[in-house]
């Protein structure tokens, strides 16, 4: 480890210990997916088996519906969040007016306030307006808190764009739309992609708001919640949890590499 | 023939700040015009008014006889070289240079050929496939120049273009820019806070202070005949003599400018010829600066700075020296 | 100045927005603002409105008349206990997260370089974004009576300690997954990354020469830490605490899965709107965390935490 002298042993131990605390539990999910003990969480598992993978694939058709619904909702919510989040970031980046801070607070609010409030508020609004539950009621809720993810990513990148670069484009004859297409968009696209990835991951495993906006429909996390409260085959839940980890892991990793590139060389560089 | 750029009573206010305050000015075709002033004096805002990034609060701007206010930058045949170069990092050097032509809809082959040609003109042959991040500061500056020139603007605006370069490179670029301007015949408008840059490159200089032009004219004229204490101090350095002192030492009863290099050392026992006036006093400081030594001589009513060629005599702090100057080098000014 | 008059409509629009750049900003802002304004604030307002209605106890129907009786109900001792229990839990979780997060953030910001830094960052980001439910589930596995904690405690002959812990009056329980300790651990685990990231960001922004200057002026490392680093890191810690505090206040899933089934604000709201069907009281209950967070955000803003978000 290339570190400066001065990182004391207790500090190192605390840092590494903290990271282990964050990661070991996830490893257990994987372990328990292969246990032969079905009824309890006995540790160590009596022995290991691949049986549950095939059970999840062949014998549990109740998994497929929620999986499909979660993917659909995540894609739709991400698209809406991409459009609205980018617009909001562009506007607040340009804005010079008073009250800019309050506006940015407004966009952060859906993740700063507990999810249960968003959930129950949406539900009571649906009640009042007699809107029946559907895929779209779930999407509505998800898009609301996904906007802020895209917004944050886009705004960070917008702020790194130098104003004179945009002036240079206008100076060279490009109007606003042309400048956006040729100069701004290519430079913010990776941040947008990253924001979209994170929004997707966030939506895909959201459960707190979804409970209130789904009605009788089940997304994958709701399916899992039901399994947790009324377990049928515990290891199958672990298999699904592994899938969820995989589906969210890849976009998060991609998002990290997409935004990192910009951070290292931001400003003058590529 | 109308002037290339004409300002008529132009003001630009930002809230209560008068960045540009009732400026009238004509820049003629083919001129190398410099706007010189300290930061915040309004020179950059003037440049941005010509480019179209700012619109005047009041007054009238014409570019080659056509009304410019209300016209967005992309409808003006004026291009800018930015202080930070503002190259597009996601494009190659060649794409950067061809950008303006691409926007105009020039066919790919033609704009690529033009870009290469212009890159060759700024001595960057063979750099077209590189990224801006792979270039040095001086090379980026040349790309910025090429990117503007390829559009054959009627006026080229340069915003502190050499500010980020080191001294040696700056001097070289000064020569090149001047030669390029002569060759192309395009009107250049340079904004700078570096008086040496303005004096060496421009045909005409306007000195800005607090949003106004305080003096304009050919460099030698502005240098030799500063009309105010501000100009005398800002363009080069100057001894500003109070009216009584000036009247008693060869000048008139007015605030008077005397350039340090016009002051000479008087040898012991030397008689002053007609038309020369002198004083003597104690040397408060002597700063060796290579070719010259800058001495400050304390007098009763004032102090005189003299730039003495190094090597004539060694001058020590604390010794008493006699100084002299020609009466014709005393320049009476309008305001203190 | 060729083509001073734009002919095609698109470039005319471009000209228009160039001249009125404020209008362009407004046009960009409008769709997201409408969305948040109508969907989110509108819903919040609807919720607030509900809290001023009441539930008819006999018919079980909502009476659509303005009344404060629901708020009266909110301030019964039982409900106040729930609010207090939740607030204490949120405060404890926030404090523990701050203490756990600081060394990680500090190490990542000051000492980790290059690949290690990237690894650290990813190691914090992954749990932050990975599935909430999966993480809660993982702890159910860990804390279960027959689970890994009991097993490890038995192996290292500390079973007695675990039993003593679980025998403690309030925080104990039949097993870790049925006790306040369990709920607390899971809360800390789930929200910890929300504390690490802003703290690290704030620490990254402490210029290195501040620390050198402090040392140069004769401060010991401990003094430098206390007088220079800690105050500058505080906005980050406070920004993190907004999340840990708020998320704990409103959570209703963790106490259901890991805990002793004593109600928190979240579980109460969930039960009220679900099985009990008492939307007015549920709405009034949610006003509590909103008010608490409102005050919290105001203080945080004054302490400069928003720049660290």
mmCIF file of C-alpha atoms in Angstrom, chain A residues 1-8 10-12 14-19 21-26 28-29 32 39-44 80 84-85 87-88 90-92 94-97 101-103 105-118 120-125 127-128 139-141 143-144 147 149 170 175-178 198-199 201-202 205 207-212 220-222 224-225 228-229 234-235 237-238 240-242 244-245 248-250 252-253 256-257 260 263, chain C residues 10-11 14-15 17-18 20-22 24-29 31-33 35-37 39-47 49-50 100 102-104 106-108 110-114 116-127 129-142 144 146-149 151-152 185 188-189 191-194 196 208 242-243 246-247 249-253 256-257 265-267 269-270 273-274 279 282-283 286-287 289-290 293-294 297 301 306 309:
data_model
loop_
_atom_site.group_PDB
_atom_site.id
_atom_site.type_symbol
_atom_site.label_atom_id
_atom_site.label_comp_id
_atom_site.label_asym_id
_atom_site.label_seq_id
_atom_site.Cartn_x
_atom_site.Cartn_y
_atom_site.Cartn_z
ATOM 1 C CA UNK A 1 0.000 0.000 0.000
ATOM 2 C CA UNK A 2 1.533 3.271 -1.082
ATOM 3 C CA UNK A 3 0.647 5.582 1.736
ATOM 4 C CA UNK A 4 2.356 8.441 3.429
ATOM 5 C CA UNK A 5 4.081 7.889 6.697
ATOM 6 C CA UNK A 6 1.805 8.912 9.493
ATOM 7 C CA UNK A 7 -1.176 6.661 8.854
ATOM 8 C CA UNK A 8 -1.052 5.162 12.300
ATOM 9 C CA UNK A 10 -5.088 2.201 14.827
ATOM 10 C CA UNK A 11 -6.290 4.455 12.004
ATOM 11 C CA UNK A 12 -5.492 1.807 9.410
ATOM 12 C CA UNK A 14 -10.282 1.287 11.968
ATOM 13 C CA UNK A 15 -10.474 2.077 8.256
ATOM 14 C CA UNK A 16 -10.026 -1.497 7.136
ATOM 15 C CA UNK A 17 -12.324 -2.787 9.873
ATOM 16 C CA UNK A 18 -15.002 -0.355 8.751
ATOM 17 C CA UNK A 19 -14.747 -1.546 5.172
ATOM 18 C CA UNK A 21 -18.058 -4.324 8.259
ATOM 19 C CA UNK A 22 -19.544 -2.948 5.033
ATOM 20 C CA UNK A 23 -18.732 -5.943 2.877
ATOM 21 C CA UNK A 24 -18.744 -9.193 4.840
ATOM 22 C CA UNK A 25 -22.556 -9.287 5.175
ATOM 23 C CA UNK A 26 -22.932 -9.281 1.406
ATOM 24 C CA UNK A 28 -22.906 -14.156 3.490
ATOM 25 C CA UNK A 29 -25.784 -13.711 1.047
ATOM 26 C CA UNK A 32 -26.425 -18.955 2.158
ATOM 27 C CA UNK A 39 -35.675 -23.634 7.399
ATOM 28 C CA UNK A 40 -33.198 -21.642 9.495
ATOM 29 C CA UNK A 41 -30.076 -19.523 9.084
ATOM 30 C CA UNK A 42 -27.788 -22.069 10.636
ATOM 31 C CA UNK A 43 -24.100 -21.156 10.574
ATOM 32 C CA UNK A 44 -21.956 -22.720 9.345
ATOM 33 C CA UNK A 80 -37.823 10.280 -17.263
ATOM 34 C CA UNK A 84 -35.880 16.038 -16.215
ATOM 35 C CA UNK A 85 -32.648 15.800 -14.233
ATOM 36 C CA UNK A 87 -32.971 19.980 -17.754
ATOM 37 C CA UNK A 88 -32.912 20.917 -14.079
ATOM 38 C CA UNK A 90 -28.776 22.848 -17.121
ATOM 39 C CA UNK A 91 -31.181 25.462 -15.801
ATOM 40 C CA UNK A 92 -29.544 25.777 -12.406
ATOM 41 C CA UNK A 94 -27.162 28.798 -16.152
ATOM 42 C CA UNK A 95 -29.190 30.474 -13.456
ATOM 43 C CA UNK A 96 -27.906 33.572 -11.788
ATOM 44 C CA UNK A 97 -31.114 34.453 -10.044
ATOM 45 C CA UNK A 101 -30.232 27.479 -3.554
ATOM 46 C CA UNK A 102 -33.844 26.941 -2.553
ATOM 47 C CA UNK A 103 -34.544 25.419 -5.944
ATOM 48 C CA UNK A 105 -32.898 22.095 -2.208
ATOM 49 C CA UNK A 106 -36.253 21.312 -3.786
ATOM 50 C CA UNK A 107 -34.671 18.786 -6.149
ATOM 51 C CA UNK A 108 -32.734 17.173 -3.295
ATOM 52 C CA UNK A 109 -35.804 16.979 -1.048
ATOM 53 C CA UNK A 110 -37.127 13.640 -2.371
ATOM 54 C CA UNK A 111 -34.001 11.878 -1.087
ATOM 55 C CA UNK A 112 -33.469 14.081 1.975
ATOM 56 C CA UNK A 113 -36.916 13.320 3.387
ATOM 57 C CA UNK A 114 -37.626 9.748 4.497
ATOM 58 C CA UNK A 115 -38.942 7.560 1.685
ATOM 59 C CA UNK A 116 -42.009 6.624 3.667
ATOM 60 C CA UNK A 117 -43.204 10.225 3.400
ATOM 61 C CA UNK A 118 -42.823 10.245 -0.368
ATOM 62 C CA UNK A 120 -47.575 7.719 1.677
ATOM 63 C CA UNK A 121 -47.904 11.181 0.146
ATOM 64 C CA UNK A 122 -48.085 9.699 -3.353
ATOM 65 C CA UNK A 123 -50.541 7.096 -2.188
ATOM 66 C CA UNK A 124 -52.876 9.639 -0.635
ATOM 67 C CA UNK A 125 -52.630 11.762 -3.786
ATOM 68 C CA UNK A 127 -56.481 8.110 -3.512
ATOM 69 C CA UNK A 128 -57.729 11.663 -3.717
ATOM 70 C CA UNK A 139 -42.711 4.815 -12.238
ATOM 71 C CA UNK A 140 -44.048 8.164 -11.032
ATOM 72 C CA UNK A 141 -42.628 7.607 -7.572
ATOM 73 C CA UNK A 143 -38.702 8.965 -11.297
ATOM 74 C CA UNK A 144 -39.210 11.555 -8.563
ATOM 75 C CA UNK A 147 -34.228 12.895 -10.875
ATOM 76 C CA UNK A 149 -29.321 11.373 -8.992
ATOM 77 C CA UNK A 170 -21.029 30.820 -30.273
ATOM 78 C CA UNK A 175 -26.186 29.039 -32.345
ATOM 79 C CA UNK A 176 -27.492 27.703 -29.056
ATOM 80 C CA UNK A 177 -28.783 24.414 -30.423
ATOM 81 C CA UNK A 178 -25.603 23.749 -32.411
ATOM 82 C CA UNK A 198 -27.197 4.969 -10.850
ATOM 83 C CA UNK A 199 -30.836 5.912 -11.292
ATOM 84 C CA UNK A 201 -29.758 0.749 -9.878
ATOM 85 C CA UNK A 202 -31.666 2.878 -7.393
ATOM 86 C CA UNK A 205 -34.086 -2.297 -5.852
ATOM 87 C CA UNK A 207 -38.834 -0.951 -1.873
ATOM 88 C CA UNK A 208 -39.822 1.766 0.594
ATOM 89 C CA UNK A 209 -41.732 4.031 -1.789
ATOM 90 C CA UNK A 210 -42.789 1.159 -4.024
ATOM 91 C CA UNK A 211 -44.790 -0.526 -1.278
ATOM 92 C CA UNK A 212 -47.124 2.451 -1.312
ATOM 93 C CA UNK A 220 -38.647 -7.869 -7.283
ATOM 94 C CA UNK A 221 -37.850 -6.083 -3.991
ATOM 95 C CA UNK A 222 -41.478 -6.409 -2.918
ATOM 96 C CA UNK A 224 -38.233 -10.306 -1.566
ATOM 97 C CA UNK A 225 -39.851 -8.397 1.273
ATOM 98 C CA UNK A 228 -38.512 -12.187 4.263
ATOM 99 C CA UNK A 229 -41.688 -11.779 6.263
ATOM 100 C CA UNK A 234 -35.095 -19.297 2.258
ATOM 101 C CA UNK A 235 -32.136 -20.139 0.016
ATOM 102 C CA UNK A 237 -34.450 -15.692 -1.590
ATOM 103 C CA UNK A 238 -30.651 -15.672 -1.459
ATOM 104 C CA UNK A 240 -32.694 -13.778 -6.026
ATOM 105 C CA UNK A 241 -30.645 -11.483 -3.774
ATOM 106 C CA UNK A 242 -27.545 -12.540 -5.722
ATOM 107 C CA UNK A 244 -30.239 -8.217 -7.507
ATOM 108 C CA UNK A 245 -26.653 -7.620 -6.412
ATOM 109 C CA UNK A 248 -27.144 -3.318 -9.568
ATOM 110 C CA UNK A 249 -23.405 -3.967 -9.308
ATOM 111 C CA UNK A 250 -22.625 -3.641 -13.005
ATOM 112 C CA UNK A 252 -22.701 1.139 -10.440
ATOM 113 C CA UNK A 253 -19.276 -0.019 -11.539
ATOM 114 C CA UNK A 256 -17.901 4.917 -11.416
ATOM 115 C CA UNK A 257 -15.576 4.499 -14.368
ATOM 116 C CA UNK A 260 -13.849 9.008 -12.880
ATOM 117 C CA UNK A 263 -12.516 13.846 -12.722
ATOM 118 C CA UNK C 10 -35.213 26.931 -35.703
ATOM 119 C CA UNK C 11 -32.489 29.542 -35.903
ATOM 120 C CA UNK C 14 -32.168 30.247 -31.263
ATOM 121 C CA UNK C 15 -31.911 34.022 -31.746
ATOM 122 C CA UNK C 17 -33.435 32.623 -26.678
ATOM 123 C CA UNK C 18 -30.079 34.279 -27.154
ATOM 124 C CA UNK C 20 -33.762 36.498 -23.747
ATOM 125 C CA UNK C 21 -31.433 34.075 -22.005
ATOM 126 C CA UNK C 22 -33.471 34.238 -18.811
ATOM 127 C CA UNK C 24 -34.300 29.876 -21.862
ATOM 128 C CA UNK C 25 -33.298 29.127 -18.293
ATOM 129 C CA UNK C 26 -36.952 29.289 -17.355
ATOM 130 C CA UNK C 27 -37.970 27.025 -20.230
ATOM 131 C CA UNK C 28 -35.354 24.464 -19.152
ATOM 132 C CA UNK C 29 -36.440 24.668 -15.557
ATOM 133 C CA UNK C 31 -40.579 20.643 -16.864
ATOM 134 C CA UNK C 32 -38.575 19.392 -13.864
ATOM 135 C CA UNK C 33 -40.089 22.079 -11.691
ATOM 136 C CA UNK C 35 -42.822 17.454 -12.053
ATOM 137 C CA UNK C 36 -41.419 18.028 -8.585
ATOM 138 C CA UNK C 37 -44.009 20.701 -7.886
ATOM 139 C CA UNK C 39 -46.049 15.108 -8.287
ATOM 140 C CA UNK C 40 -43.974 15.603 -5.181
ATOM 141 C CA UNK C 41 -44.989 18.819 -3.462
ATOM 142 C CA UNK C 42 -48.580 18.272 -4.562
ATOM 143 C CA UNK C 43 -48.594 14.876 -2.908
ATOM 144 C CA UNK C 44 -46.963 16.231 0.218
ATOM 145 C CA UNK C 45 -49.628 18.888 0.354
ATOM 146 C CA UNK C 46 -52.363 16.304 -0.093
ATOM 147 C CA UNK C 47 -50.820 14.389 2.778
ATOM 148 C CA UNK C 49 -54.364 18.127 4.153
ATOM 149 C CA UNK C 50 -55.272 14.596 5.211
ATOM 150 C CA UNK C 100 -17.337 4.697 12.401
ATOM 151 C CA UNK C 102 -14.546 9.195 10.259
ATOM 152 C CA UNK C 103 -11.499 6.892 10.229
ATOM 153 C CA UNK C 104 -12.531 5.438 6.870
ATOM 154 C CA UNK C 106 -9.964 10.224 6.924
ATOM 155 C CA UNK C 107 -7.821 7.384 5.690
ATOM 156 C CA UNK C 108 -9.297 7.529 2.195
ATOM 157 C CA UNK C 110 -5.452 11.692 3.459
ATOM 158 C CA UNK C 111 -3.499 8.530 2.960
ATOM 159 C CA UNK C 112 -4.932 6.343 0.228
ATOM 160 C CA UNK C 113 -3.379 7.029 -3.187
ATOM 161 C CA UNK C 114 -3.934 5.889 -6.743
ATOM 162 C CA UNK C 116 -6.095 2.188 -3.341
ATOM 163 C CA UNK C 117 -8.052 5.372 -3.394
ATOM 164 C CA UNK C 118 -10.232 4.081 -6.215
ATOM 165 C CA UNK C 119 -10.726 0.833 -4.330
ATOM 166 C CA UNK C 120 -11.718 2.688 -1.175
ATOM 167 C CA UNK C 121 -14.165 4.831 -3.064
ATOM 168 C CA UNK C 122 -15.728 1.859 -4.789
ATOM 169 C CA UNK C 123 -15.830 -0.065 -1.520
ATOM 170 C CA UNK C 124 -17.973 2.705 -0.075
ATOM 171 C CA UNK C 125 -20.049 3.310 -3.189
ATOM 172 C CA UNK C 126 -20.999 -0.318 -3.734
ATOM 173 C CA UNK C 127 -22.843 -0.851 -0.448
ATOM 174 C CA UNK C 129 -26.044 1.770 -4.043
ATOM 175 C CA UNK C 130 -26.523 -1.939 -3.685
ATOM 176 C CA UNK C 131 -29.888 -3.309 -2.717
ATOM 177 C CA UNK C 132 -31.248 -2.063 0.570
ATOM 178 C CA UNK C 133 -33.366 -5.125 1.078
ATOM 179 C CA UNK C 134 -30.526 -7.511 0.337
ATOM 180 C CA UNK C 135 -28.410 -5.798 2.965
ATOM 181 C CA UNK C 136 -31.142 -5.982 5.579
ATOM 182 C CA UNK C 137 -31.613 -9.612 4.690
ATOM 183 C CA UNK C 138 -27.902 -10.256 5.127
ATOM 184 C CA UNK C 139 -28.117 -8.996 8.688
ATOM 185 C CA UNK C 140 -31.083 -11.175 9.375
ATOM 186 C CA UNK C 141 -28.783 -14.070 8.509
ATOM 187 C CA UNK C 142 -25.981 -12.754 10.675
ATOM 188 C CA UNK C 144 -30.265 -14.932 13.781
ATOM 189 C CA UNK C 146 -28.448 -19.903 15.043
ATOM 190 C CA UNK C 147 -26.467 -17.483 12.867
ATOM 191 C CA UNK C 148 -22.860 -16.466 12.520
ATOM 192 C CA UNK C 149 -22.607 -14.131 15.509
ATOM 193 C CA UNK C 151 -21.415 -19.274 16.272
ATOM 194 C CA UNK C 152 -18.378 -16.961 16.431
ATOM 195 C CA UNK C 185 -26.568 -2.386 14.191
ATOM 196 C CA UNK C 188 -25.797 1.856 11.295
ATOM 197 C CA UNK C 189 -24.710 -0.633 8.667
ATOM 198 C CA UNK C 191 -26.704 4.228 6.429
ATOM 199 C CA UNK C 192 -22.944 4.235 7.072
ATOM 200 C CA UNK C 193 -21.935 4.954 3.446
ATOM 201 C CA UNK C 194 -24.166 8.040 3.473
ATOM 202 C CA UNK C 196 -18.613 8.330 4.776
ATOM 203 C CA UNK C 208 -2.647 20.049 2.485
ATOM 204 C CA UNK C 242 -28.895 14.689 7.380
ATOM 205 C CA UNK C 243 -29.124 11.357 5.608
ATOM 206 C CA UNK C 246 -33.664 11.347 8.170
ATOM 207 C CA UNK C 247 -33.447 7.822 6.820
ATOM 208 C CA UNK C 249 -36.595 8.502 11.221
ATOM 209 C CA UNK C 250 -38.650 7.241 8.341
ATOM 210 C CA UNK C 251 -37.602 3.646 7.937
ATOM 211 C CA UNK C 252 -40.301 1.019 8.465
ATOM 212 C CA UNK C 253 -38.710 -2.110 7.066
ATOM 213 C CA UNK C 256 -40.028 -5.159 11.005
ATOM 214 C CA UNK C 257 -37.315 -7.592 10.021
ATOM 215 C CA UNK C 265 -42.646 6.178 13.506
ATOM 216 C CA UNK C 266 -42.202 4.368 10.204
ATOM 217 C CA UNK C 267 -43.803 1.101 11.266
ATOM 218 C CA UNK C 269 -47.369 5.016 9.800
ATOM 219 C CA UNK C 270 -47.231 1.875 7.735
ATOM 220 C CA UNK C 273 -52.366 3.559 6.583
ATOM 221 C CA UNK C 274 -52.508 -0.145 5.852
ATOM 222 C CA UNK C 279 -54.926 7.864 6.906
ATOM 223 C CA UNK C 282 -50.776 8.347 9.527
ATOM 224 C CA UNK C 283 -50.487 11.718 7.794
ATOM 225 C CA UNK C 286 -45.410 11.819 8.957
ATOM 226 C CA UNK C 287 -45.538 15.508 9.747
ATOM 227 C CA UNK C 289 -40.203 13.681 10.746
ATOM 228 C CA UNK C 290 -40.883 16.466 8.238
ATOM 229 C CA UNK C 293 -35.955 17.378 9.327
ATOM 230 C CA UNK C 294 -37.026 20.928 8.504
ATOM 231 C CA UNK C 297 -31.924 21.183 7.519
ATOM 232 C CA UNK C 301 -27.654 25.009 6.148
ATOM 233 C CA UNK C 306 -25.069 22.146 1.852
ATOM 234 C CA UNK C 309 -23.626 17.547 -0.155
#
